[in-house]
Amino acid sequence: MLKRILIVLALLSVLLISGCSAIPNLPASATSPSYQIVRKSEVGGKWRMYQLKIELARGDELPILLKLVDGDKVDGYFDVEKGDGFDFQIKGNTQVYKLEPPAAGKKVSDRFSFTASQSQGNMYILTLRNTNSGDKDVRISAFLEVVFPASGAIFIPLDTRK
């Protein structure tokens, strides 16, 4: 019995030592995007509205999933309040919406609208991304509003750092 315990302890120490050697290879920004639900409400019992304030550090990405059924209509709006190097896209089975880069010095904001279809599937991913790279940490602050049928569902990743 003592021999088995010693073997298990030896294996655990080897795993811990080899696992710790990978820690220096983490990216410079080992953060996850942060968001705050500013408002969520039901409109007329038929629609749901979510308003989010989102902070993205350099290289961060925030995927938001919408579960819809064929024929569901989605409307939304986004506005970059601070920063540049912002990318936003919506995908089902294929791309439904992609932000066209604005002219230099122009404010980044847009409305989007789409209807869920059986050919696109029932899960849509809204992806907000800070495309900045390099040593300088350029943060982006954005506002997002999404309106979808009350029968649909929205999934936003949990912030596990807190």
PDB file of C-alpha atoms in Angstrom:
ATOM      1  CA  MET A   1       0.000   0.000   0.000  1.00  0.00           C
ATOM      2  CA  LEU A   2       2.796   2.427   0.888  1.00  0.00           C
ATOM      3  CA  LYS A   3       4.487   1.634  -2.413  1.00  0.00           C
ATOM      4  CA  ARG A   4       1.325   2.615  -4.354  1.00  0.00           C
ATOM      5  CA  ILE A   5       1.013   5.896  -2.471  1.00  0.00           C
ATOM      6  CA  LEU A   6       4.648   6.751  -3.229  1.00  0.00           C
ATOM      7  CA  ILE A   7       4.146   5.948  -6.928  1.00  0.00           C
ATOM      8  CA  VAL A   8       1.024   8.167  -7.086  1.00  0.00           C
ATOM      9  CA  LEU A   9       2.860  11.010  -5.320  1.00  0.00           C
ATOM     10  CA  ALA A  10       5.818  10.670  -7.711  1.00  0.00           C
ATOM     11  CA  LEU A  11       3.514  10.774 -10.737  1.00  0.00           C
ATOM     12  CA  LEU A  12       1.665  13.810  -9.387  1.00  0.00           C
ATOM     13  CA  SER A  13       4.905  15.679  -8.755  1.00  0.00           C
ATOM     14  CA  VAL A  14       6.123  14.916 -12.296  1.00  0.00           C
ATOM     15  CA  LEU A  15       2.817  16.177 -13.728  1.00  0.00           C
ATOM     16  CA  LEU A  16       2.922  19.333 -11.627  1.00  0.00           C
ATOM     17  CA  ILE A  17       6.523  20.115 -12.560  1.00  0.00           C
ATOM     18  CA  SER A  18       5.991  19.522 -16.286  1.00  0.00           C
ATOM     19  CA  GLY A  19       2.683  21.457 -16.231  1.00  0.00           C
ATOM     20  CA  CYS A  20       4.302  24.477 -14.586  1.00  0.00           C
ATOM     21  CA  SER A  21       6.934  24.719 -17.310  1.00  0.00           C
ATOM     22  CA  ALA A  22       4.228  25.734 -19.801  1.00  0.00           C
ATOM     23  CA  ILE A  23       3.095  28.769 -17.794  1.00  0.00           C
ATOM     24  CA  PRO A  24       5.664  31.217 -19.276  1.00  0.00           C
ATOM     25  CA  ASN A  25       4.242  30.454 -22.741  1.00  0.00           C
ATOM     26  CA  LEU A  26       0.934  32.123 -21.915  1.00  0.00           C
ATOM     27  CA  PRO A  27       0.052  35.143 -24.069  1.00  0.00           C
ATOM     28  CA  ALA A  28       0.872  38.578 -22.661  1.00  0.00           C
ATOM     29  CA  SER A  29      -2.835  39.300 -22.159  1.00  0.00           C
ATOM     30  CA  ALA A  30      -4.219  36.257 -20.369  1.00  0.00           C
ATOM     31  CA  THR A  31      -7.459  38.111 -19.694  1.00  0.00           C
ATOM     32  CA  SER A  32     -10.912  37.361 -20.884  1.00  0.00           C
ATOM     33  CA  PRO A  33     -13.268  39.955 -22.283  1.00  0.00           C
ATOM     34  CA  SER A  34     -15.531  41.633 -19.766  1.00  0.00           C
ATOM     35  CA  TYR A  35     -19.128  42.612 -20.262  1.00  0.00           C
ATOM     36  CA  GLN A  36     -21.960  44.069 -18.287  1.00  0.00           C
ATOM     37  CA  ILE A  37     -25.624  43.521 -19.042  1.00  0.00           C
ATOM     38  CA  VAL A  38     -26.899  47.085 -18.916  1.00  0.00           C
ATOM     39  CA  ARG A  39     -30.491  46.120 -19.517  1.00  0.00           C
ATOM     40  CA  LYS A  40     -32.519  43.064 -20.408  1.00  0.00           C
ATOM     41  CA  SER A  41     -36.245  43.054 -20.833  1.00  0.00           C
ATOM     42  CA  GLU A  42     -39.196  41.418 -22.505  1.00  0.00           C
ATOM     43  CA  VAL A  43     -41.083  43.594 -24.943  1.00  0.00           C
ATOM     44  CA  GLY A  44     -44.769  42.845 -25.304  1.00  0.00           C
ATOM     45  CA  GLY A  45     -44.227  39.247 -24.218  1.00  0.00           C
ATOM     46  CA  LYS A  46     -43.002  38.422 -27.730  1.00  0.00           C
ATOM     47  CA  TRP A  47     -39.495  39.886 -27.829  1.00  0.00           C
ATOM     48  CA  ARG A  48     -36.378  39.953 -25.669  1.00  0.00           C
ATOM     49  CA  MET A  49     -33.909  42.802 -25.654  1.00  0.00           C
ATOM     50  CA  TYR A  50     -30.365  42.686 -24.279  1.00  0.00           C
ATOM     51  CA  GLN A  51     -28.108  45.722 -24.000  1.00  0.00           C
ATOM     52  CA  LEU A  52     -24.450  44.982 -23.205  1.00  0.00           C
ATOM     53  CA  LYS A  53     -21.426  47.134 -22.417  1.00  0.00           C
ATOM     54  CA  ILE A  54     -18.324  45.241 -23.572  1.00  0.00           C
ATOM     55  CA  GLU A  55     -14.603  45.762 -22.859  1.00  0.00           C
ATOM     56  CA  LEU A  56     -12.102  43.958 -25.071  1.00  0.00           C
ATOM     57  CA  ALA A  57      -8.345  43.976 -24.453  1.00  0.00           C
ATOM     58  CA  ARG A  58      -5.842  43.463 -27.269  1.00  0.00           C
ATOM     59  CA  GLY A  59      -6.589  40.133 -28.991  1.00  0.00           C
ATOM     60  CA  ASP A  60      -9.769  39.454 -26.972  1.00  0.00           C
ATOM     61  CA  GLU A  61     -12.865  37.939 -28.539  1.00  0.00           C
ATOM     62  CA  LEU A  62     -16.385  37.621 -27.126  1.00  0.00           C
ATOM     63  CA  PRO A  63     -18.708  35.083 -28.777  1.00  0.00           C
ATOM     64  CA  ILE A  64     -22.436  35.425 -28.031  1.00  0.00           C
ATOM     65  CA  LEU A  65     -24.715  32.579 -29.078  1.00  0.00           C
ATOM     66  CA  LEU A  66     -28.319  32.991 -30.170  1.00  0.00           C
ATOM     67  CA  LYS A  67     -30.547  29.935 -30.401  1.00  0.00           C
ATOM     68  CA  LEU A  68     -33.342  30.596 -32.873  1.00  0.00           C
ATOM     69  CA  VAL A  69     -35.876  28.728 -34.992  1.00  0.00           C
ATOM     70  CA  ASP A  70     -36.672  29.060 -38.681  1.00  0.00           C
ATOM     71  CA  GLY A  71     -38.271  32.445 -39.415  1.00  0.00           C
ATOM     72  CA  ASP A  72     -37.131  34.233 -36.227  1.00  0.00           C
ATOM     73  CA  LYS A  73     -36.152  37.842 -36.889  1.00  0.00           C
ATOM     74  CA  VAL A  74     -33.210  39.480 -35.104  1.00  0.00           C
ATOM     75  CA  ASP A  75     -32.385  43.171 -34.986  1.00  0.00           C
ATOM     76  CA  GLY A  76     -29.459  44.822 -33.314  1.00  0.00           C
ATOM     77  CA  TYR A  77     -27.093  47.716 -33.049  1.00  0.00           C
ATOM     78  CA  PHE A  78     -23.497  48.153 -31.976  1.00  0.00           C
ATOM     79  CA  ASP A  79     -21.409  51.225 -31.297  1.00  0.00           C
ATOM     80  CA  VAL A  80     -17.692  51.387 -30.518  1.00  0.00           C
ATOM     81  CA  GLU A  81     -17.411  54.011 -27.801  1.00  0.00           C
ATOM     82  CA  LYS A  82     -13.621  53.904 -27.415  1.00  0.00           C
ATOM     83  CA  GLY A  83     -10.753  52.401 -29.394  1.00  0.00           C
ATOM     84  CA  ASP A  84     -10.212  51.083 -32.887  1.00  0.00           C
ATOM     85  CA  GLY A  85      -9.342  47.716 -34.412  1.00  0.00           C
ATOM     86  CA  PHE A  86     -12.863  46.367 -33.810  1.00  0.00           C
ATOM     87  CA  ASP A  87     -14.344  43.471 -35.768  1.00  0.00           C
ATOM     88  CA  PHE A  88     -17.916  42.170 -35.582  1.00  0.00           C
ATOM     89  CA  GLN A  89     -19.502  39.299 -37.445  1.00  0.00           C
ATOM     90  CA  ILE A  90     -22.510  36.992 -37.278  1.00  0.00           C
ATOM     91  CA  LYS A  91     -22.369  33.392 -38.438  1.00  0.00           C
ATOM     92  CA  GLY A  92     -24.849  30.572 -38.738  1.00  0.00           C
ATOM     93  CA  ASN A  93     -23.674  27.725 -40.944  1.00  0.00           C
ATOM     94  CA  THR A  94     -22.214  30.506 -43.111  1.00  0.00           C
ATOM     95  CA  GLN A  95     -21.521  34.183 -42.549  1.00  0.00           C
ATOM     96  CA  VAL A  96     -24.674  36.284 -42.141  1.00  0.00           C
ATOM     97  CA  TYR A  97     -23.100  39.682 -41.367  1.00  0.00           C
ATOM     98  CA  LYS A  98     -19.587  41.144 -41.388  1.00  0.00           C
ATOM     99  CA  LEU A  99     -18.588  44.664 -40.385  1.00  0.00           C
ATOM    100  CA  GLU A 100     -17.117  46.583 -43.278  1.00  0.00           C
ATOM    101  CA  PRO A 101     -14.082  48.545 -42.087  1.00  0.00           C
ATOM    102  CA  PRO A 102     -14.959  52.252 -41.894  1.00  0.00           C
ATOM    103  CA  ALA A 103     -12.928  55.009 -43.494  1.00  0.00           C
ATOM    104  CA  ALA A 104     -10.071  56.356 -41.366  1.00  0.00           C
ATOM    105  CA  GLY A 105     -11.297  58.579 -38.564  1.00  0.00           C
ATOM    106  CA  LYS A 106     -14.944  57.474 -38.905  1.00  0.00           C
ATOM    107  CA  LYS A 107     -16.924  56.277 -35.888  1.00  0.00           C
ATOM    108  CA  VAL A 108     -17.628  52.541 -35.893  1.00  0.00           C
ATOM    109  CA  SER A 109     -21.311  51.733 -35.425  1.00  0.00           C
ATOM    110  CA  ASP A 110     -23.919  49.865 -37.416  1.00  0.00           C
ATOM    111  CA  ARG A 111     -27.321  48.215 -37.330  1.00  0.00           C
ATOM    112  CA  PHE A 112     -27.822  44.606 -38.307  1.00  0.00           C
ATOM    113  CA  SER A 113     -30.871  42.539 -39.046  1.00  0.00           C
ATOM    114  CA  PHE A 114     -31.394  38.987 -40.222  1.00  0.00           C
ATOM    115  CA  THR A 115     -34.000  36.245 -40.339  1.00  0.00           C
ATOM    116  CA  ALA A 116     -33.084  32.781 -39.095  1.00  0.00           C
ATOM    117  CA  SER A 117     -33.421  30.107 -41.724  1.00  0.00           C
ATOM    118  CA  GLN A 118     -33.317  26.350 -41.656  1.00  0.00           C
ATOM    119  CA  SER A 119     -30.369  26.379 -44.077  1.00  0.00           C
ATOM    120  CA  GLN A 120     -28.292  28.428 -41.586  1.00  0.00           C
ATOM    121  CA  GLY A 121     -29.102  26.173 -38.637  1.00  0.00           C
ATOM    122  CA  ASN A 122     -30.609  27.109 -35.293  1.00  0.00           C
ATOM    123  CA  MET A 123     -27.469  28.516 -33.592  1.00  0.00           C
ATOM    124  CA  TYR A 124     -25.993  31.876 -34.559  1.00  0.00           C
ATOM    125  CA  ILE A 125     -22.727  33.239 -33.177  1.00  0.00           C
ATOM    126  CA  LEU A 126     -22.216  36.988 -32.794  1.00  0.00           C
ATOM    127  CA  THR A 127     -18.462  37.554 -32.415  1.00  0.00           C
ATOM    128  CA  LEU A 128     -16.952  40.816 -31.204  1.00  0.00           C
ATOM    129  CA  ARG A 129     -13.169  40.997 -31.536  1.00  0.00           C
ATOM    130  CA  ASN A 130     -10.317  43.396 -30.747  1.00  0.00           C
ATOM    131  CA  THR A 131      -7.978  42.881 -33.704  1.00  0.00           C
ATOM    132  CA  ASN A 132      -5.124  44.974 -32.301  1.00  0.00           C
ATOM    133  CA  SER A 133      -1.795  43.176 -31.951  1.00  0.00           C
ATOM    134  CA  GLY A 134       1.666  44.122 -30.788  1.00  0.00           C
ATOM    135  CA  ASP A 135       3.023  45.224 -27.449  1.00  0.00           C
ATOM    136  CA  LYS A 136       0.660  48.138 -26.830  1.00  0.00           C
ATOM    137  CA  ASP A 137      -2.555  47.141 -25.008  1.00  0.00           C
ATOM    138  CA  VAL A 138      -5.295  48.923 -26.947  1.00  0.00           C
ATOM    139  CA  ARG A 139      -8.645  48.427 -25.221  1.00  0.00           C
ATOM    140  CA  ILE A 140     -11.993  48.720 -26.955  1.00  0.00           C
ATOM    141  CA  SER A 141     -15.277  49.703 -25.296  1.00  0.00           C
ATOM    142  CA  ALA A 142     -18.412  48.854 -27.228  1.00  0.00           C
ATOM    143  CA  PHE A 143     -22.168  48.866 -26.734  1.00  0.00           C
ATOM    144  CA  LEU A 144     -24.329  46.085 -28.210  1.00  0.00           C
ATOM    145  CA  GLU A 145     -28.106  45.785 -28.367  1.00  0.00           C
ATOM    146  CA  VAL A 146     -29.796  42.600 -29.590  1.00  0.00           C
ATOM    147  CA  VAL A 147     -33.553  42.101 -30.012  1.00  0.00           C
ATOM    148  CA  PHE A 148     -34.856  38.601 -30.753  1.00  0.00           C
ATOM    149  CA  PRO A 149     -38.069  36.546 -30.241  1.00  0.00           C
ATOM    150  CA  ALA A 150     -38.897  35.531 -26.662  1.00  0.00           C
ATOM    151  CA  SER A 151     -38.892  31.901 -27.831  1.00  0.00           C
ATOM    152  CA  GLY A 152     -35.151  32.230 -28.597  1.00  0.00           C
ATOM    153  CA  ALA A 153     -32.282  32.018 -26.135  1.00  0.00           C
ATOM    154  CA  ILE A 154     -29.032  33.902 -25.665  1.00  0.00           C
ATOM    155  CA  PHE A 155     -25.824  32.472 -24.196  1.00  0.00           C
ATOM    156  CA  ILE A 156     -22.952  34.678 -23.073  1.00  0.00           C
ATOM    157  CA  PRO A 157     -19.749  33.099 -21.667  1.00  0.00           C
ATOM    158  CA  LEU A 158     -19.265  33.406 -17.925  1.00  0.00           C
ATOM    159  CA  ASP A 159     -16.437  35.566 -16.634  1.00  0.00           C
ATOM    160  CA  THR A 160     -14.528  33.043 -14.508  1.00  0.00           C
ATOM    161  CA  ARG A 161     -11.751  35.424 -13.393  1.00  0.00           C
ATOM    162  CA  LYS A 162     -13.728  36.893 -10.474  1.00  0.00           C
TER     163      LYS A 162
END
